[in-house]
């Protein structure tokens, strides 16, 4: 069940994130969950240039929704994720305000401090440098240490897992209805945000039977097999029950972790 107690300004709100509340926010793919880094951490792509709604608390619920879905897709033993913020095509109009950004940082730093493994910022134009100067007072030292600006993403993410927009081989064509259904069905999310009976509830109760990797002769250490995830079956075990689910095509096989942060 997606319950996240979030303190925004002086109020404490319990967010039960309903599918119907956030589906409209997801229409343009401004936040996507695709692939895994070299340490087996799921990757959340955030593209402010695709902003499609006016500022509202629903945007924060949308972020929480995807953070929770990333936790659902973590392989056994994994407890952190990667966020890539891509500023390509972002304008002053679509860029979030410093007020909204500070609330996002509050959520990440107070409620997902251990979950956030790395935060990467790419394609930041000079025009928006003031934005990061504006939010820097809200960054705690732990979060600041996890941030990287314009790194070589292939040093961090296998080419087979990296979106082709960033020089990877993963050529993903976003279709909102198809992608949304895959995520909702795989994670077993009911209309009210609760978990459907028989589905797992969080990363610690998941056992995933991953697709077979290539042989050592064909695969470099730390990279994933190009095996299509659409043909893979993932077994999810909870409370003694096992469900065989067709994995979403949008989510490639998990690479082996190299143990580095």
CSV table of C-alpha atoms in Angstrom, one decimal:
chain,number,residue,atom,x,y,z
A,1,UNK,CA,0.0,0.0,0.0
A,2,UNK,CA,1.4,3.4,-1.0
A,3,UNK,CA,1.2,5.4,2.3
A,4,UNK,CA,3.8,8.1,2.5
A,5,UNK,CA,3.6,10.7,5.4
A,6,UNK,CA,4.9,13.9,3.9
A,7,UNK,CA,5.4,17.2,5.8
A,8,UNK,CA,4.9,20.1,3.3
A,9,UNK,CA,5.1,23.5,4.9
A,10,UNK,CA,3.5,23.0,8.3
A,11,UNK,CA,1.0,20.3,7.5
A,12,UNK,CA,1.5,16.5,7.7
A,13,UNK,CA,-0.4,14.8,4.9
A,14,UNK,CA,-0.8,11.0,4.5
A,15,UNK,CA,-0.7,10.4,0.8
A,16,UNK,CA,-2.5,7.3,-0.5
A,17,UNK,CA,-1.6,7.7,-4.1
A,18,UNK,CA,-4.6,6.8,-6.3
A,19,UNK,CA,-3.9,5.7,-9.9
A,20,UNK,CA,-6.6,8.1,-11.1
A,21,UNK,CA,-5.0,11.0,-9.3
A,22,UNK,CA,-1.7,10.7,-11.1
A,23,UNK,CA,-2.5,9.1,-14.5
A,24,UNK,CA,-3.0,12.5,-16.1
A,25,UNK,CA,0.4,13.7,-14.8
A,26,UNK,CA,2.0,10.7,-16.5
A,27,UNK,CA,0.5,11.4,-20.0
A,28,UNK,CA,3.7,13.0,-21.5
A,29,UNK,CA,6.2,10.7,-19.9
A,30,UNK,CA,7.8,13.5,-17.8
A,31,UNK,CA,8.7,10.8,-15.3
A,32,UNK,CA,9.6,7.4,-16.6
A,33,UNK,CA,10.9,4.2,-15.0
A,34,UNK,CA,13.2,2.4,-17.4
A,35,UNK,CA,16.3,0.2,-17.0
A,36,UNK,CA,18.9,-0.4,-14.3
A,37,UNK,CA,22.4,1.0,-13.6
A,38,UNK,CA,25.6,-1.0,-13.2
A,39,UNK,CA,24.7,-1.6,-9.6
A,40,UNK,CA,21.3,-3.0,-10.4
A,41,UNK,CA,19.4,0.1,-9.3
A,42,UNK,CA,16.2,1.1,-11.2
A,43,UNK,CA,16.5,4.3,-13.1
A,44,UNK,CA,13.8,7.1,-12.9
A,45,UNK,CA,14.1,9.6,-15.8
A,46,UNK,CA,12.7,13.1,-15.1
A,47,UNK,CA,12.2,15.4,-18.0
A,48,UNK,CA,10.9,18.9,-16.9
A,49,UNK,CA,10.6,19.9,-20.5
A,50,UNK,CA,7.6,17.5,-20.8
A,51,UNK,CA,5.6,19.3,-18.0
A,52,UNK,CA,1.9,19.1,-18.9
A,53,UNK,CA,0.1,20.4,-15.8
A,54,UNK,CA,-0.2,23.4,-13.6
A,55,UNK,CA,1.6,23.4,-10.2
A,56,UNK,CA,-0.5,21.4,-7.7
A,57,UNK,CA,0.0,18.9,-4.9
A,58,UNK,CA,-0.9,16.2,-7.5
A,59,UNK,CA,2.6,16.7,-9.0
A,60,UNK,CA,4.2,15.7,-5.7
A,61,UNK,CA,1.9,12.6,-5.5
A,62,UNK,CA,3.0,11.8,-9.1
A,63,UNK,CA,6.6,11.8,-7.9
A,64,UNK,CA,5.8,9.6,-4.9
A,65,UNK,CA,4.0,7.2,-7.2
A,66,UNK,CA,7.1,6.6,-9.3
A,67,UNK,CA,9.4,6.4,-6.3
A,68,UNK,CA,7.2,3.6,-4.9
A,69,UNK,CA,7.1,1.8,-8.3
A,70,UNK,CA,10.9,1.9,-8.5
A,71,UNK,CA,11.0,0.2,-5.1
A,72,UNK,CA,8.6,-2.4,-6.5
A,73,UNK,CA,11.0,-3.2,-9.3
A,74,UNK,CA,14.2,-3.4,-7.2
A,75,UNK,CA,15.8,-6.8,-7.5
A,76,UNK,CA,16.4,-8.8,-4.3
A,77,UNK,CA,19.0,-7.1,-2.0
A,78,UNK,CA,18.7,-3.8,-3.7
A,79,UNK,CA,17.3,-0.8,-1.7
A,80,UNK,CA,18.2,2.3,-3.7
A,81,UNK,CA,17.5,3.9,-7.1
A,82,UNK,CA,18.9,6.4,-9.5
A,83,UNK,CA,17.2,9.6,-10.7
A,84,UNK,CA,18.3,11.2,-14.0
A,85,UNK,CA,17.0,14.8,-14.5
A,86,UNK,CA,17.2,15.7,-18.2
A,87,UNK,CA,16.9,19.4,-18.9
A,88,UNK,CA,16.9,19.0,-22.7
A,89,UNK,CA,14.0,21.1,-24.1
A,90,UNK,CA,13.3,22.6,-20.7
A,91,UNK,CA,12.2,26.2,-20.7
A,92,UNK,CA,11.6,28.8,-18.0
A,93,UNK,CA,7.9,28.1,-18.4
A,94,UNK,CA,8.2,24.3,-17.9
A,95,UNK,CA,11.0,24.4,-15.3
A,96,UNK,CA,9.6,23.9,-11.8
A,97,UNK,CA,9.6,26.8,-9.4
A,98,UNK,CA,12.1,26.9,-6.6
A,99,UNK,CA,9.2,26.5,-4.2
A,100,UNK,CA,8.1,23.2,-5.9
A,101,UNK,CA,11.8,22.1,-6.1
A,102,UNK,CA,12.2,22.6,-2.4
A,103,UNK,CA,9.2,20.5,-1.7
A,104,UNK,CA,10.6,17.7,-3.9
A,105,UNK,CA,13.8,17.9,-2.0
A,106,UNK,CA,11.9,17.6,1.3
A,107,UNK,CA,10.3,14.4,0.1
A,108,UNK,CA,13.6,12.9,-1.2
A,109,UNK,CA,15.7,14.0,1.8
A,110,UNK,CA,13.2,13.2,4.6
A,111,UNK,CA,11.4,10.2,3.3
A,112,UNK,CA,13.7,8.6,0.7
A,113,UNK,CA,17.1,9.5,2.0
A,114,UNK,CA,18.3,5.9,1.9
A,115,UNK,CA,16.4,5.1,-1.3
A,116,UNK,CA,18.1,7.8,-3.4
A,117,UNK,CA,21.4,6.2,-4.4
A,118,UNK,CA,22.4,8.8,-7.0
A,119,UNK,CA,20.9,11.9,-8.6
A,120,UNK,CA,22.2,12.9,-12.1
A,121,UNK,CA,21.6,16.2,-13.8
A,122,UNK,CA,22.1,16.3,-17.6
A,123,UNK,CA,21.8,18.9,-20.4
A,124,UNK,CA,21.5,21.8,-17.9
A,125,UNK,CA,21.5,25.0,-19.9
A,126,UNK,CA,23.4,28.1,-18.7
A,127,UNK,CA,20.0,29.9,-18.5
A,128,UNK,CA,18.9,27.5,-15.7
A,129,UNK,CA,22.1,27.7,-13.6
A,130,UNK,CA,20.4,30.2,-11.4
A,131,UNK,CA,17.8,27.5,-10.6
A,132,UNK,CA,20.4,25.3,-8.9
A,133,UNK,CA,21.9,28.2,-7.1
A,134,UNK,CA,18.4,28.9,-5.8
A,135,UNK,CA,17.8,25.4,-4.5
A,136,UNK,CA,21.3,24.8,-3.2
A,137,UNK,CA,20.4,26.1,0.4
A,138,UNK,CA,17.8,23.3,0.5
A,139,UNK,CA,20.4,20.5,-0.3
A,140,UNK,CA,21.7,18.7,2.7
A,141,UNK,CA,25.3,17.3,2.5
A,142,UNK,CA,24.1,13.7,2.0
A,143,UNK,CA,22.0,14.6,-1.0
A,144,UNK,CA,24.7,17.0,-2.4
A,145,UNK,CA,27.2,14.2,-2.3
A,146,UNK,CA,24.9,11.9,-4.4
A,147,UNK,CA,24.5,14.5,-7.2
A,148,UNK,CA,26.5,14.4,-10.4
A,149,UNK,CA,26.3,17.0,-13.2
A,150,UNK,CA,26.7,15.9,-16.8
A,151,UNK,CA,28.7,12.7,-16.1
A,152,UNK,CA,29.5,10.2,-18.8
A,153,UNK,CA,26.4,8.1,-18.3
A,154,UNK,CA,28.0,5.0,-19.9
A,155,UNK,CA,30.4,5.0,-16.9
A,156,UNK,CA,27.4,4.4,-14.7
A,157,UNK,CA,24.8,2.6,-16.8
A,158,UNK,CA,25.3,-0.4,-19.2
A,159,UNK,CA,24.7,0.7,-22.8
A,160,UNK,CA,22.0,-1.9,-23.2
A,161,UNK,CA,20.1,-0.3,-20.3
A,162,UNK,CA,20.6,3.3,-21.1
A,163,UNK,CA,17.9,5.2,-23.1
A,164,UNK,CA,19.0,6.0,-26.6
A,165,UNK,CA,18.4,9.7,-26.0
A,166,UNK,CA,21.6,9.5,-23.9
A,167,UNK,CA,23.7,7.4,-26.2
A,168,UNK,CA,22.5,4.0,-25.1
A,169,UNK,CA,21.1,1.1,-27.1
A,170,UNK,CA,17.7,1.0,-25.3
A,171,UNK,CA,15.4,2.5,-28.0
A,172,UNK,CA,12.2,3.1,-26.0
A,173,UNK,CA,9.2,4.6,-27.8
A,174,UNK,CA,6.8,6.0,-25.2
A,175,UNK,CA,3.1,5.2,-25.5
A,176,UNK,CA,1.2,6.4,-22.4
A,177,UNK,CA,-1.6,3.9,-22.3
A,178,UNK,CA,0.6,0.8,-23.0
A,179,UNK,CA,3.3,1.9,-20.6
A,180,UNK,CA,0.9,2.8,-17.8
A,181,UNK,CA,-1.0,-0.5,-18.1
A,182,UNK,CA,2.3,-2.5,-18.0
A,183,UNK,CA,3.4,-0.7,-14.8
A,184,UNK,CA,0.1,-1.0,-13.0
A,185,UNK,CA,-0.5,-4.6,-14.0
A,186,UNK,CA,3.1,-5.7,-13.0
A,187,UNK,CA,2.9,-3.9,-9.6
A,188,UNK,CA,-0.7,-5.0,-8.9
A,189,UNK,CA,-2.0,-1.5,-8.0
A,190,UNK,CA,-5.7,-1.1,-7.3
A,191,UNK,CA,-7.7,2.1,-8.1
A,192,UNK,CA,-7.3,3.3,-4.5
A,193,UNK,CA,-3.6,2.8,-4.4
A,194,UNK,CA,-3.7,-0.4,-2.4
A,195,UNK,CA,-2.1,-3.6,-3.6
A,196,UNK,CA,-4.2,-6.3,-5.3
A,197,UNK,CA,-4.5,-9.5,-3.4
A,198,UNK,CA,-1.7,-12.0,-4.1
A,199,UNK,CA,0.8,-9.4,-5.3
A,200,UNK,CA,4.1,-8.5,-3.6
A,201,UNK,CA,4.3,-5.4,-1.3
A,202,UNK,CA,7.6,-3.8,-1.5
A,203,UNK,CA,11.2,-4.8,-2.5
A,204,UNK,CA,12.0,-7.0,0.5
A,205,UNK,CA,9.2,-9.5,-0.3
A,206,UNK,CA,10.1,-9.9,-4.0
A,207,UNK,CA,11.8,-12.9,-5.6
A,208,UNK,CA,12.5,-12.2,-9.2
A,209,UNK,CA,13.6,-15.0,-11.6
A,210,UNK,CA,15.6,-12.9,-14.0
A,211,UNK,CA,16.1,-13.6,-17.7
A,212,UNK,CA,19.2,-15.6,-18.5
A,213,UNK,CA,22.4,-13.6,-19.1
A,214,UNK,CA,24.7,-14.1,-22.0
A,215,UNK,CA,27.8,-16.3,-21.6
A,216,UNK,CA,30.9,-14.6,-20.2
A,217,UNK,CA,32.4,-14.8,-23.6
A,218,UNK,CA,29.6,-12.7,-25.1
A,219,UNK,CA,28.9,-10.3,-22.2
A,220,UNK,CA,31.2,-7.8,-20.6
A,221,UNK,CA,31.2,-7.7,-16.8
A,222,UNK,CA,28.5,-5.5,-15.4
A,223,UNK,CA,26.3,-5.4,-18.6
A,224,UNK,CA,23.0,-7.0,-19.2
A,225,UNK,CA,21.8,-9.5,-21.8
A,226,UNK,CA,20.0,-8.0,-24.7
A,227,UNK,CA,17.3,-10.6,-24.2
A,228,UNK,CA,13.9,-9.0,-24.8
A,229,UNK,CA,12.1,-8.6,-21.5
A,230,UNK,CA,8.8,-9.0,-23.4
A,231,UNK,CA,9.5,-12.7,-23.6
A,232,UNK,CA,10.7,-13.1,-20.0
A,233,UNK,CA,8.5,-14.2,-17.2
A,234,UNK,CA,9.1,-12.8,-13.7
A,235,UNK,CA,7.9,-14.8,-10.7
A,236,UNK,CA,6.8,-12.7,-7.8
A,237,UNK,CA,6.3,-14.4,-4.4
A,238,UNK,CA,4.3,-13.0,-1.5
A,239,UNK,CA,2.9,-14.8,1.5
A,240,UNK,CA,3.4,-18.2,0.0
A,241,UNK,CA,1.8,-17.4,-3.3
A,242,UNK,CA,3.5,-17.1,-6.6
A,243,UNK,CA,2.2,-15.1,-9.6
A,244,UNK,CA,3.7,-15.4,-13.1
A,245,UNK,CA,3.6,-12.0,-14.7
A,246,UNK,CA,4.6,-10.8,-18.1
A,247,UNK,CA,7.2,-8.2,-17.4
A,248,UNK,CA,6.8,-4.8,-19.0
A,249,UNK,CA,8.6,-4.4,-22.3
A,250,UNK,CA,9.8,-1.0,-21.0
A,251,UNK,CA,12.0,-2.6,-18.3
A,252,UNK,CA,15.1,-4.5,-19.4
A,253,UNK,CA,16.8,-7.3,-17.6
A,254,UNK,CA,18.7,-6.4,-14.4
A,255,UNK,CA,22.5,-6.3,-14.7
A,256,UNK,CA,24.6,-7.9,-12.1
A,257,UNK,CA,25.7,-5.4,-9.4
A,258,UNK,CA,29.4,-4.6,-9.1
A,259,UNK,CA,29.0,-3.5,-5.5
A,260,UNK,CA,30.1,0.1,-6.1
A,261,UNK,CA,28.1,3.2,-5.1
